[in-house]
PDB file of C-alpha atoms in Angstrom:
ATOM      1  CA  MET A   1       0.000   0.000   0.000  1.00 88.00           C
ATOM      2  CA  GLU A   2       1.188   3.457  -0.868  1.00 92.00           C
ATOM      3  CA  LYS A   3       0.215   6.818   0.632  1.00 94.00           C
ATOM      4  CA  GLN A   4      -1.261   9.243  -1.892  1.00 95.00           C
ATOM      5  CA  ARG A   5      -3.434  12.316  -1.638  1.00 96.00           C
ATOM      6  CA  LEU A   6      -7.111  11.913  -2.516  1.00 95.00           C
ATOM      7  CA  ILE A   7      -8.901  14.771  -4.275  1.00 95.00           C
ATOM      8  CA  LYS A   8     -12.592  14.398  -5.059  1.00 94.00           C
ATOM      9  CA  MET A   9     -12.995  16.238  -8.340  1.00 92.00           C
ATOM     10  CA  GLY A  10     -15.947  17.766 -10.071  1.00 92.00           C
ATOM     11  CA  ASP A  11     -16.006  19.207 -13.574  1.00 92.00           C
ATOM     12  CA  LEU A  12     -14.821  22.613 -12.323  1.00 90.00           C
ATOM     13  CA  GLU A  13     -11.739  21.191 -10.617  1.00 92.00           C
ATOM     14  CA  GLN A  14     -10.924  19.007 -13.610  1.00 93.00           C
ATOM     15  CA  ARG A  15     -11.100  21.937 -16.044  1.00 94.00           C
ATOM     16  CA  PHE A  16      -8.950  24.220 -13.882  1.00 93.00           C
ATOM     17  CA  LEU A  17      -6.343  21.499 -13.305  1.00 94.00           C
ATOM     18  CA  LEU A  18      -6.110  20.692 -17.012  1.00 94.00           C
ATOM     19  CA  LYS A  19      -5.850  24.359 -17.964  1.00 94.00           C
ATOM     20  CA  ALA A  20      -3.137  25.061 -15.369  1.00 93.00           C
ATOM     21  CA  LEU A  21      -1.129  21.956 -16.287  1.00 93.00           C
ATOM     22  CA  GLY A  22      -1.524  22.756 -19.987  1.00 92.00           C
ATOM     23  CA  LYS A  23       0.066  26.175 -19.480  1.00 90.00           C
ATOM     24  CA  THR A  24       2.875  24.637 -17.445  1.00 87.00           C
ATOM     25  CA  GLN A  25       3.433  22.008 -20.105  1.00 88.00           C
ATOM     26  CA  GLU A  26       3.784  24.726 -22.752  1.00 87.00           C
ATOM     27  CA  ARG A  27       6.488  26.391 -20.641  1.00 84.00           C
ATOM     28  CA  THR A  28       8.422  23.280 -19.581  1.00 84.00           C
ATOM     29  CA  GLY A  29       7.365  20.459 -21.899  1.00 80.00           C
ATOM     30  CA  MET A  30       6.558  18.217 -18.922  1.00 78.00           C
ATOM     31  CA  GLY A  31       3.343  17.033 -17.295  1.00 80.00           C
ATOM     32  CA  GLN A  32       1.561  15.101 -20.058  1.00 87.00           C
ATOM     33  CA  ASP A  33       1.303  11.948 -17.896  1.00 90.00           C
ATOM     34  CA  LEU A  34      -0.416  13.876 -15.120  1.00 90.00           C
ATOM     35  CA  MET A  35      -2.832  15.470 -17.593  1.00 91.00           C
ATOM     36  CA  ASP A  36      -3.736  12.022 -18.955  1.00 92.00           C
ATOM     37  CA  LYS A  37      -4.282  10.803 -15.389  1.00 92.00           C
ATOM     38  CA  ILE A  38      -6.691  13.684 -14.705  1.00 92.00           C
ATOM     39  CA  VAL A  39      -8.625  13.132 -17.942  1.00 93.00           C
ATOM     40  CA  HIS A  40      -9.055   9.388 -17.328  1.00 92.00           C
ATOM     41  CA  VAL A  41      -9.799   9.533 -13.583  1.00 90.00           C
ATOM     42  CA  GLN A  42     -12.415   7.031 -12.387  1.00 86.00           C
ATOM     43  CA  LYS A  43     -15.327   7.937 -10.127  1.00 89.00           C
ATOM     44  CA  LYS A  44     -14.049  11.539  -9.921  1.00 91.00           C
ATOM     45  CA  LYS A  45     -11.440  10.493  -7.313  1.00 93.00           C
ATOM     46  CA  LEU A  46      -7.935  11.607  -8.161  1.00 93.00           C
ATOM     47  CA  TYR A  47      -4.995  10.092  -6.288  1.00 94.00           C
ATOM     48  CA  LEU A  48      -1.758  12.093  -6.458  1.00 94.00           C
ATOM     49  CA  SER A  49       1.733  11.148  -5.359  1.00 93.00           C
ATOM     50  CA  ASP A  50       3.762  13.780  -3.509  1.00 94.00           C
ATOM     51  CA  GLU A  51       5.578  14.785  -6.702  1.00 93.00           C
ATOM     52  CA  GLU A  52       2.341  15.101  -8.699  1.00 93.00           C
ATOM     53  CA  TYR A  53       0.761  17.011  -5.821  1.00 95.00           C
ATOM     54  CA  GLU A  54       3.586  19.571  -5.728  1.00 94.00           C
ATOM     55  CA  TRP A  55       3.547  19.887  -9.525  1.00 93.00           C
ATOM     56  CA  THR A  56      -0.220  20.528  -9.473  1.00 94.00           C
ATOM     57  CA  ILE A  57      -0.029  23.104  -6.660  1.00 95.00           C
ATOM     58  CA  GLN A  58       2.750  25.002  -8.452  1.00 94.00           C
ATOM     59  CA  SER A  59       0.850  24.964 -11.747  1.00 94.00           C
ATOM     60  CA  LEU A  60      -2.329  26.297 -10.149  1.00 95.00           C
ATOM     61  CA  ASN A  61      -0.401  28.963  -8.262  1.00 96.00           C
ATOM     62  CA  ASN A  62       1.318  30.100 -11.479  1.00 94.00           C
ATOM     63  CA  MET A  63      -2.069  30.275 -13.204  1.00 95.00           C
ATOM     64  CA  ARG A  64      -3.436  32.280 -10.255  1.00 96.00           C
ATOM     65  CA  ASN A  65      -0.507  34.712 -10.467  1.00 96.00           C
ATOM     66  CA  ASP A  66      -1.128  35.147 -14.212  1.00 95.00           C
ATOM     67  CA  TYR A  67      -4.809  35.904 -13.574  1.00 96.00           C
ATOM     68  CA  LEU A  68      -3.960  38.438 -10.847  1.00 96.00           C
ATOM     69  CA  SER A  69      -1.398  40.214 -13.037  1.00 97.00           C
ATOM     70  CA  GLU A  70      -4.032  40.521 -15.787  1.00 96.00           C
ATOM     71  CA  GLY A  71      -6.572  41.904 -13.308  1.00 96.00           C
ATOM     72  CA  ARG A  72      -8.887  38.910 -13.679  1.00 95.00           C
ATOM     73  CA  SER A  73     -10.859  37.221 -10.910  1.00 94.00           C
ATOM     74  CA  CYS A  74      -9.264  34.057  -9.526  1.00 92.00           C
ATOM     75  CA  GLY A  75     -12.000  32.847  -7.159  1.00 93.00           C
ATOM     76  CA  GLY A  76     -12.431  29.498  -8.901  1.00 93.00           C
ATOM     77  CA  ILE A  77      -8.702  28.847  -8.884  1.00 95.00           C
ATOM     78  CA  ASP A  78      -8.606  29.689  -5.172  1.00 95.00           C
ATOM     79  CA  ARG A  79     -11.331  27.102  -4.462  1.00 95.00           C
ATOM     80  CA  VAL A  80      -9.478  24.374  -6.339  1.00 95.00           C
ATOM     81  CA  LEU A  81      -6.174  25.327  -4.702  1.00 95.00           C
ATOM     82  CA  LEU A  82      -7.752  25.188  -1.237  1.00 95.00           C
ATOM     83  CA  LYS A  83      -9.327  21.835  -2.005  1.00 95.00           C
ATOM     84  CA  LEU A  84      -5.918  20.480  -3.019  1.00 95.00           C
ATOM     85  CA  ILE A  85      -4.181  21.898   0.037  1.00 95.00           C
ATOM     86  CA  LYS A  86      -6.799  20.395   2.381  1.00 95.00           C
ATOM     87  CA  SER A  87      -6.646  16.945   0.739  1.00 95.00           C
ATOM     88  CA  LYS A  88      -5.818  14.011   3.015  1.00 95.00           C
ATOM     89  CA  TYR A  89      -3.513  11.070   2.538  1.00 95.00           C
ATOM     90  CA  ARG A  90      -5.094   7.693   1.759  1.00 94.00           C
ATOM     91  CA  HIS A  91      -3.523   4.278   1.385  1.00 93.00           C
ATOM     92  CA  VAL A  92      -3.997   2.957  -2.152  1.00 89.00           C
ATOM     93  CA  PRO A  93      -2.763  -0.254  -3.773  1.00 82.00           C
ATOM     94  CA  VAL A  94       0.370   0.134  -5.884  1.00 76.00           C
ATOM     95  CA  ARG A  95      -0.581   0.234  -9.558  1.00 66.00           C
TER      96      ARG A  95
END
């Protein structure tokens, strides 16, 4: 069993995560595996390793900073970011 973070996702969270990771992928060329994992998540429960969790938090924070510098509202991004930060560890079978 492995410890991973569990995030219960809705459509809003999924769209924001994909958009943030897409922008990060354009900048760095990395993150396609994580995007595929988010697209093909089952039962709207996303399990993230510590590395994926950090990558996701950084991507969302960069997207939030971009929105703030453009003078746009970032309330939805804040909700998703808070949901990620509050996520708990769960034991999941190694895949």
